[in-house]
XYZ file of N, CA and C in Angstrom:
582
model
N 5.674 -15.664 16.449
C 5.469 -15.412 15.035
C 5.899 -16.656 14.262
N 5.084 -17.076 13.288
C 5.437 -18.273 12.526
C 6.705 -18.065 11.718
N 7.393 -19.184 11.443
C 8.634 -19.083 10.674
C 8.348 -18.876 9.187
N 7.098 -19.084 8.763
C 6.756 -18.807 7.372
C 6.737 -17.293 7.172
N 6.860 -16.839 5.923
C 6.896 -15.392 5.687
C 5.636 -14.698 6.204
N 5.825 -13.490 6.691
C 4.694 -12.686 7.143
C 3.703 -12.502 6.003
N 2.427 -12.491 6.342
C 1.393 -12.118 5.381
C 1.178 -10.619 5.562
N 1.601 -9.846 4.565
C 1.631 -8.393 4.674
C 0.661 -7.771 3.678
N -0.085 -6.777 4.140
C -0.892 -5.946 3.236
C -0.305 -4.547 3.271
N -0.237 -3.913 2.100
C 0.212 -2.526 2.000
C -0.899 -1.758 1.284
N -1.328 -0.649 1.893
C -2.497 0.065 1.393
C -2.200 1.549 1.227
N -2.443 2.069 0.019
C -2.467 3.519 -0.191
C -3.885 3.842 -0.677
N -4.130 4.972 -1.261
C -5.495 5.296 -1.662
C -5.886 4.662 -3.001
N -4.939 4.584 -3.960
C -5.305 4.137 -5.304
C -4.657 2.835 -5.746
N -3.729 2.286 -4.973
C -3.008 1.060 -5.340
C -2.269 1.230 -6.667
N -1.589 2.387 -6.789
C -0.835 2.661 -8.013
C 0.642 2.907 -7.720
N 0.974 3.824 -6.838
C 2.377 4.178 -6.656
C 2.962 3.617 -5.354
N 2.569 4.168 -4.213
C 3.217 3.838 -2.945
C 3.037 2.376 -2.548
N 1.813 1.881 -2.563
C 1.583 0.484 -2.157
C 2.204 -0.486 -3.158
N 2.247 -0.111 -4.430
C 2.817 -1.008 -5.439
C 4.335 -1.057 -5.364
N 4.976 0.050 -5.037
C 6.432 0.025 -4.865
C 6.785 -0.830 -3.648
N 6.013 -0.692 -2.563
C 6.252 -1.539 -1.384
C 5.975 -3.005 -1.726
N 4.942 -3.265 -2.511
C 4.618 -4.631 -2.949
C 5.822 -5.226 -3.687
N 6.388 -4.443 -4.613
C 7.537 -4.904 -5.404
C 8.725 -5.237 -4.499
N 9.053 -4.344 -3.575
C 10.217 -4.520 -2.706
C 10.007 -5.694 -1.742
N 8.836 -5.783 -1.139
C 8.576 -6.865 -0.188
C 8.570 -8.223 -0.882
N 7.978 -8.283 -2.048
C 7.940 -9.536 -2.807
C 9.357 -9.990 -3.154
N 10.180 -9.039 -3.572
C 11.574 -9.329 -3.913
C 12.349 -9.850 -2.707
N 11.917 -9.449 -1.506
C 12.586 -9.872 -0.271
C 11.915 -11.069 0.390
N 11.045 -11.763 -0.347
C 10.496 -13.035 0.121
C 9.258 -12.973 0.994
N 8.627 -11.817 1.115
C 7.419 -11.722 1.934
C 6.184 -12.056 1.106
N 5.180 -12.631 1.758
C 3.888 -12.883 1.130
C 3.125 -11.565 1.238
N 3.014 -10.833 0.134
C 2.466 -9.479 0.194
C 1.339 -9.298 -0.816
N 0.367 -8.503 -0.400
C -0.695 -8.046 -1.298
C -0.811 -6.548 -1.105
N -1.163 -5.858 -2.169
C -1.304 -4.407 -2.080
C -2.721 -4.009 -2.476
N -3.138 -2.866 -1.920
C -4.518 -2.420 -2.093
C -4.597 -0.905 -2.136
N -5.761 -0.434 -2.571
C -6.151 0.958 -2.432
C -7.316 1.010 -1.462
N -7.507 2.155 -0.819
C -8.617 2.298 0.123
C -9.612 3.348 -0.344
N -9.337 3.974 -1.499
C -10.230 5.008 -2.015
C -11.435 4.420 -2.733
N -12.311 5.308 -3.196
C -13.490 4.839 -3.921
C -13.167 4.620 -5.403
N -12.134 5.303 -5.894
C -11.679 5.163 -7.283
C -10.156 5.224 -7.313
N -9.586 4.764 -8.400
C -8.161 4.970 -8.666
C -8.051 6.375 -9.246
N -7.229 7.205 -8.618
C -7.053 8.598 -9.066
C -5.637 8.776 -9.597
N -5.551 9.243 -10.834
C -4.258 9.550 -11.435
C -4.241 11.025 -11.798
N -3.064 11.658 -11.768
C -3.009 13.096 -12.054
C -3.497 13.407 -13.454
N -4.307 14.460 -13.568
C -4.849 14.854 -14.862
C -3.983 15.864 -15.590
N -3.054 16.453 -14.893
C -2.202 17.458 -15.532
C -2.560 18.854 -15.064
N -1.808 19.817 -15.550
C -2.003 21.206 -15.137
C -3.435 21.654 -15.429
N -4.075 22.180 -14.419
C -5.445 22.719 -14.505
C -6.466 21.725 -15.043
N -6.175 20.459 -14.896
C -7.144 19.438 -15.293
C -7.469 18.583 -14.079
N -8.712 18.147 -13.966
C -9.061 17.290 -12.821
C -8.352 15.939 -12.928
N -8.237 15.222 -11.819
C -7.604 13.901 -11.877
C -8.395 12.956 -12.786
N -7.707 11.977 -13.311
C -8.347 10.946 -14.122
C -8.767 9.839 -13.157
N -10.035 9.443 -13.213
C -10.563 8.431 -12.302
C -10.837 7.132 -13.044
N -10.494 6.024 -12.394
C -10.798 4.694 -12.923
C -11.444 3.868 -11.825
N -12.286 2.928 -12.226
C -12.808 1.944 -11.283
C -11.667 1.011 -10.904
N -11.759 0.408 -9.727
C -10.738 -0.548 -9.305
C -10.720 -1.792 -10.190
N -11.780 -2.007 -10.961
C -11.817 -3.171 -11.855
C -11.030 -2.943 -13.149
N -10.518 -1.727 -13.366
C -9.760 -1.399 -14.574
C -8.327 -1.904 -14.431
N -7.838 -2.640 -15.425
C -6.472 -3.168 -15.356
C -5.446 -2.048 -15.541
N -4.239 -2.294 -15.034
C -3.156 -1.325 -15.242
C -2.869 -1.164 -16.740
N -2.971 -2.262 -17.478
C -2.718 -2.224 -18.919
C -3.719 -1.304 -19.619
N -4.993 -1.404 -19.224
C -6.026 -0.558 -19.835
C -5.802 0.911 -19.468
N -5.418 1.184 -18.219
C -5.121 2.564 -17.815
C -3.975 3.116 -18.659
N -2.919 2.292 -18.815
C -1.750 2.689 -19.598
C -2.158 3.032 -21.025
N -2.947 2.171 -21.628
C -3.398 2.373 -23.002
C -4.259 3.633 -23.118
N -5.163 3.824 -22.170
C -6.053 4.983 -22.184
C -5.263 6.286 -22.054
N -4.343 6.346 -21.094
C -3.564 7.575 -20.894
C -2.614 7.824 -22.055
N -2.067 6.760 -22.634
C -1.188 6.916 -23.813
C -1.951 7.537 -24.967
N -3.201 7.138 -25.137
C -3.987 7.686 -26.251
C -4.435 9.118 -25.969
N -4.561 9.486 -24.692
C -4.996 10.850 -24.349
C -3.864 11.861 -24.475
N -2.699 11.554 -23.898
C -1.569 12.487 -23.935
C -0.304 11.752 -23.495
N 0.264 10.968 -24.409
C 1.407 10.125 -24.078
C 2.581 10.931 -23.530
N 2.864 12.095 -24.118
C 4.008 12.898 -23.662
C 3.852 13.308 -22.199
N 2.689 13.815 -21.851
C 2.462 14.272 -20.476
C 2.621 13.130 -19.484
N 1.982 11.991 -19.771
C 1.992 10.884 -18.816
C 3.317 10.139 -18.791
N 4.078 10.286 -19.850
C 5.440 9.733 -19.837
C 6.331 10.646 -18.995
N 6.187 11.942 -19.208
C 7.006 12.931 -18.498
C 6.747 12.888 -16.981
N 5.484 12.755 -16.560
C 5.209 12.763 -15.121
C 5.398 11.390 -14.464
N 5.795 10.379 -15.260
C 6.144 9.074 -14.705
C 4.991 8.096 -14.559
N 3.774 8.515 -14.869
C 2.612 7.643 -14.664
C 2.672 6.413 -15.568
N 3.076 6.574 -16.813
C 3.146 5.414 -17.715
C 4.191 4.404 -17.217
N 5.310 4.892 -16.725
C 6.352 4.027 -16.164
C 5.802 3.233 -14.965
N 5.096 3.929 -14.085
C 4.524 3.294 -12.894
C 3.527 2.214 -13.297
N 2.665 2.516 -14.266
C 1.660 1.538 -14.688
C 2.310 0.310 -15.318
N 3.399 0.496 -16.079
C 4.129 -0.654 -16.656
C 4.731 -1.516 -15.543
N 5.331 -0.859 -14.542
C 5.883 -1.604 -13.395
C 4.776 -2.411 -12.726
N 3.627 -1.771 -12.518
C 2.509 -2.431 -11.849
C 2.023 -3.656 -12.623
N 1.974 -3.542 -13.944
C 1.548 -4.663 -14.798
C 2.411 -5.897 -14.574
N 3.696 -5.669 -14.289
C 4.601 -6.803 -14.060
C 4.359 -7.463 -12.700
N 3.664 -6.782 -11.805
C 3.433 -7.290 -10.451
C 2.079 -7.995 -10.338
N 1.052 -7.362 -10.887
C -0.299 -7.953 -10.847
C -1.163 -7.273 -11.912
N -2.299 -7.869 -12.287
C -3.092 -7.330 -13.393
C -3.702 -5.951 -13.157
N -4.198 -5.697 -11.934
C -4.870 -4.421 -11.705
C -4.984 -4.107 -10.227
N -5.463 -2.911 -9.922
C -5.599 -2.486 -8.525
C -6.700 -3.257 -7.816
N -6.585 -3.316 -6.493
C -7.582 -3.983 -5.662
C -7.955 -3.053 -4.509
N -9.209 -3.147 -4.056
C -9.659 -2.362 -2.908
C -9.536 -3.186 -1.633
N -8.952 -2.592 -0.613
C -8.783 -3.280 0.664
C -10.140 -3.706 1.246
N -11.129 -2.836 1.141
C -12.432 -3.093 1.743
C -13.115 -4.326 1.153
N -12.661 -4.796 0.015
C -13.273 -5.962 -0.629
C -12.484 -7.254 -0.391
N -11.440 -7.177 0.422
C -10.605 -8.355 0.674
C -10.919 -8.952 2.052
N -11.407 -10.189 2.097
C -11.714 -10.810 3.378
C -10.516 -11.517 4.031
N -9.393 -11.613 3.316
C -8.253 -12.399 3.789
C -7.576 -11.767 5.002
N -7.124 -12.599 5.947
C -6.399 -12.071 7.108
C -4.918 -11.828 6.782
N -4.313 -10.908 7.515
C -2.894 -10.587 7.361
C -2.247 -10.561 8.746
N -0.928 -10.725 8.775
C -0.187 -10.636 10.036
C 0.089 -9.180 10.399
N 0.200 -8.331 9.386
C 0.433 -6.902 9.603
C -0.071 -6.150 8.370
N -0.614 -4.953 8.617
C -1.097 -4.101 7.528
C -0.371 -2.771 7.634
N 0.243 -2.348 6.532
C 0.890 -1.037 6.464
C 0.059 -0.127 5.576
N -0.152 1.089 6.035
C -0.797 2.090 5.198
C 0.238 3.148 4.844
N -0.003 3.832 3.742
C 0.993 4.779 3.212
C 0.559 6.231 3.360
N -0.371 6.500 4.237
C -0.836 7.862 4.476
C -1.990 7.840 5.462
N -2.225 8.967 6.109
C -3.241 9.049 7.157
C -4.642 8.738 6.631
N -4.977 9.195 5.428
C -6.316 8.907 4.892
C -6.511 7.401 4.709
N -5.505 6.721 4.166
C -5.604 5.268 3.982
C -5.678 4.573 5.343
N -4.874 5.030 6.295
C -4.881 4.468 7.654
C -6.279 4.570 8.266
N -6.863 5.771 8.196
C -8.188 5.985 8.779
C -9.227 5.066 8.133
N -9.152 4.896 6.825
C -10.129 4.044 6.131
C -9.937 2.567 6.464
N -8.693 2.126 6.549
C -8.425 0.720 6.878
C -8.896 0.420 8.294
N -8.566 1.282 9.251
C -8.977 1.064 10.640
C -10.505 1.075 10.737
N -11.157 2.033 10.076
C -12.625 2.095 10.106
C -13.230 0.832 9.511
N -12.657 0.351 8.405
C -13.171 -0.854 7.762
C -13.012 -2.071 8.669
N -11.831 -2.231 9.271
C -11.598 -3.376 10.147
C -12.513 -3.335 11.377
N -12.734 -2.142 11.913
C -13.600 -2.008 13.092
C -15.067 -2.290 12.748
N -15.457 -2.059 11.502
C -16.848 -2.277 11.085
C -17.127 -3.731 10.705
N -16.083 -4.507 10.469
C -16.269 -5.905 10.070
C -16.723 -6.748 11.264
N -17.435 -7.845 10.946
C -17.770 -8.811 11.990
C -16.499 -9.561 12.356
N -16.104 -9.478 13.617
C -14.908 -10.184 14.060
C -15.256 -11.659 14.224
N -14.609 -12.500 13.426
C -14.907 -13.925 13.469
C -13.897 -14.691 14.325
N -12.621 -14.386 14.155
C -11.588 -15.154 14.858
C -10.951 -14.354 15.993
N -11.169 -13.056 16.019
C -10.529 -12.152 16.976
C -9.014 -12.240 16.894
N -8.540 -12.535 15.686
C -7.088 -12.546 15.455
C -6.610 -11.100 15.406
N -5.627 -10.731 16.236
C -5.136 -9.360 16.209
C -4.288 -9.099 14.964
N -4.387 -7.881 14.448
C -3.548 -7.470 13.317
C -3.098 -6.028 13.558
N -1.798 -5.805 13.651
C -1.308 -4.440 13.788
C -1.485 -3.684 12.468
N -1.960 -2.450 12.571
C -2.066 -1.555 11.420
C -1.088 -0.422 11.689
N -0.133 -0.236 10.783
C 0.937 0.748 10.962
C 0.909 1.725 9.800
N 0.889 3.007 10.114
C 0.932 4.011 9.056
C 2.356 4.525 8.870
N 2.880 4.329 7.672
C 4.163 4.914 7.280
C 3.793 6.035 6.326
N 3.841 7.282 6.807
C 3.375 8.422 6.017
C 4.330 8.663 4.851
N 3.860 8.387 3.637
C 4.704 8.465 2.446
C 4.079 9.453 1.463
N 4.854 10.465 1.055
C 4.372 11.376 0.024
C 4.200 10.594 -1.277
N 3.278 11.042 -2.119
C 2.967 10.315 -3.349
C 3.892 10.744 -4.494
N 5.197 10.485 -4.312
C 6.183 10.717 -5.369
C 6.985 9.436 -5.543
N 7.673 9.315 -6.667
C 8.479 8.114 -6.904
C 9.574 7.956 -5.857
N 10.260 9.057 -5.527
C 11.361 8.998 -4.573
C 10.865 8.618 -3.180
N 9.778 9.267 -2.747
C 9.228 8.979 -1.420
C 8.697 7.551 -1.352
N 8.097 7.067 -2.442
C 7.579 5.689 -2.469
C 8.716 4.695 -2.313
N 9.843 4.984 -2.926
C 11.002 4.103 -2.827
C 11.545 4.078 -1.400
N 11.675 5.237 -0.777
C 12.143 5.324 0.611
C 11.145 4.634 1.541
N 9.855 4.895 1.345
C 8.821 4.282 2.183
C 8.828 2.769 2.069
N 9.016 2.249 0.856
C 9.070 0.797 0.646
C 10.239 0.196 1.407
N 11.352 0.906 1.430
C 12.538 0.447 2.150
C 12.262 0.390 3.662
N 11.587 1.409 4.188
C 11.254 1.446 5.622
C 10.300 0.298 5.962
N 9.289 0.091 5.122
C 8.322 -0.986 5.358
C 9.028 -2.343 5.323
N 9.956 -2.519 4.393
C 10.692 -3.780 4.298
C 11.526 -4.014 5.555
N 12.214 -2.986 6.039
C 12.995 -3.116 7.277
C 12.102 -3.493 8.454
N 10.926 -2.877 8.533
C 9.991 -3.204 9.616
C 9.517 -4.654 9.494
N 9.225 -5.097 8.282
C 8.795 -6.486 8.084
C 9.895 -7.470 8.480
N 11.140 -7.137 8.148
C 12.247 -8.011 8.524
C 12.362 -8.105 10.041
N 12.171 -6.985 10.728
C 12.199 -6.987 12.192
C 11.029 -7.772 12.775
N 9.846 -7.595 12.202
C 8.667 -8.316 12.688
C 8.787 -9.811 12.432
N 9.396 -10.174 11.307
C 9.567 -11.590 10.972
C 10.404 -12.297 12.039
N 11.370 -11.583 12.606
C 12.259 -12.179 13.609
C 11.685 -12.123 15.017
N 10.656 -11.283 15.238
C 10.079 -11.146 16.584
C 9.174 -12.332 16.890
N 9.224 -12.802 18.135
C 8.342 -13.906 18.505
C 6.945 -13.406 18.858
N 6.815 -12.113 19.176
C 5.511 -11.528 19.477
C 5.448 -10.160 18.812
N 4.735 -10.093 17.693
C 4.668 -8.874 16.889
C 4.221 -7.668 17.707
N 3.142 -7.834 18.462
C 2.564 -6.684 19.158
C 3.502 -6.076 20.193
N 4.172 -6.909 20.972
C 5.036 -6.352 22.016
C 6.313 -5.740 21.432
N 6.731 -6.172 20.251
C 7.956 -5.644 19.639
C 7.701 -4.476 18.686
N 6.436 -4.222 18.354
C 6.134 -3.222 17.334
C 6.632 -1.828 17.708
N 6.290 -1.356 18.908
C 6.710 -0.008 19.322
C 8.227 0.116 19.298
N 8.902 -0.932 19.745
C 10.370 -0.956 19.750
C 10.916 -0.897 18.311
N 10.315 -1.673 17.414
C 10.758 -1.689 16.011
C 10.518 -0.355 15.313
N 9.482 0.346 15.718
C 9.158 1.632 15.084
C 10.106 2.744 15.525
N 10.886 2.514 16.568
C 11.789 3.543 17.083
C 12.905 3.875 16.090
N 13.508 2.861 15.450
C 14.624 3.112 14.522
C 14.194 3.954 13.326
N 13.097 3.602 12.625
C 12.705 4.465 11.508
C 12.240 5.843 11.967
N 11.711 5.944 13.192
C 11.310 7.255 13.715
C 12.536 8.147 13.852
N 13.628 7.572 14.381
C 14.865 8.342 14.526
C 15.455 8.693 13.165
N 15.342 7.766 12.196
C 15.905 7.992 10.860
C 15.137 9.071 10.091
N 13.804 9.067 10.208
C 12.984 9.974 9.399
C 12.509 11.199 10.156
N 12.542 11.134 11.495
C 12.008 12.237 12.283
C 10.487 12.225 12.351
N 9.864 11.176 11.846
C 8.404 11.080 11.858
C 7.947 9.981 12.817
N 6.795 10.214 13.455
C 6.197 9.146 14.265
C 5.320 8.298 13.362
N 5.039 7.104 13.811
C 4.243 6.165 13.034
C 2.978 5.827 13.807
N 1.836 6.251 13.282
C 0.561 5.860 13.886
C 0.458 4.351 13.816
N -0.038 3.741 14.862
C -0.267 2.299 14.815
C -1.287 1.905 15.868
N -2.012 0.867 15.560
C -2.954 0.299 16.518
C -3.214 -1.151 16.144
N -3.781 -1.890 17.068
C -4.117 -3.278 16.803
C -5.615 -3.380 16.568
N -5.987 -3.970 15.447
C -7.386 -4.249 15.134
C -7.562 -5.770 15.180
N -8.773 -6.223 14.897
C -9.043 -7.669 14.961
C -9.827 -8.124 13.748
N -9.632 -9.423 13.407
C -10.406 -10.060 12.340
C -11.507 -10.876 12.958
C-alpha cells in the first residue's frame, strides 16, 4: 500500500447523511475521500404521511436547504435535515452519483446493502481498463444522525488499519474482525476491478 493517503470512496443512497458524515470524519483524519450516492435521486424525508422530497443529484445542498426552509422550516429543523444540509455545504457544493465517477479508489465503503449492491453492479458492468483491484466493503449503517456518526468512526478505524497494511486485500478480512466483534454485525465485502 502506498504511503500516500488512501483514496477512499464512501457511498450511501443519497449522499446526504451517512456518506457525508464519513466524508467529514475521514477528511479530518487526513484521508483523500470522496462521497457519493448510488440512488437515482436524492431522497429526503417528507414528513408524516407525506412522500419523500426528491432532488436531482445536480441540486446543490444550499438550494435544497433553501427549498426545504421555505416549505416547512420548523419540520426540517426539528428532524435535523437542515442541520445536515448546512454541514454538507461546508464539505462540498452538492451530492454526486457514484455511477458517474470514473476515478479509481483504493477502497470503497458503502453504508447499506442497497448501496453495496448498486456499487458492485456498476463496477462489474464497467469496462475494466487497468484491472486494478478495489475492495468494496459494506458497513451497514442506519440512516440516523447517531448511527451515521458511529458508522463514520468504524470506517475511519478501518481506513487507518488499511493505510498501515502492505497488502489491503489479504488484511481486509482480518481488519473487519474487530468491528464485527464490537458491533455484532458482519461486513459484506468483495474485490471488484477497474
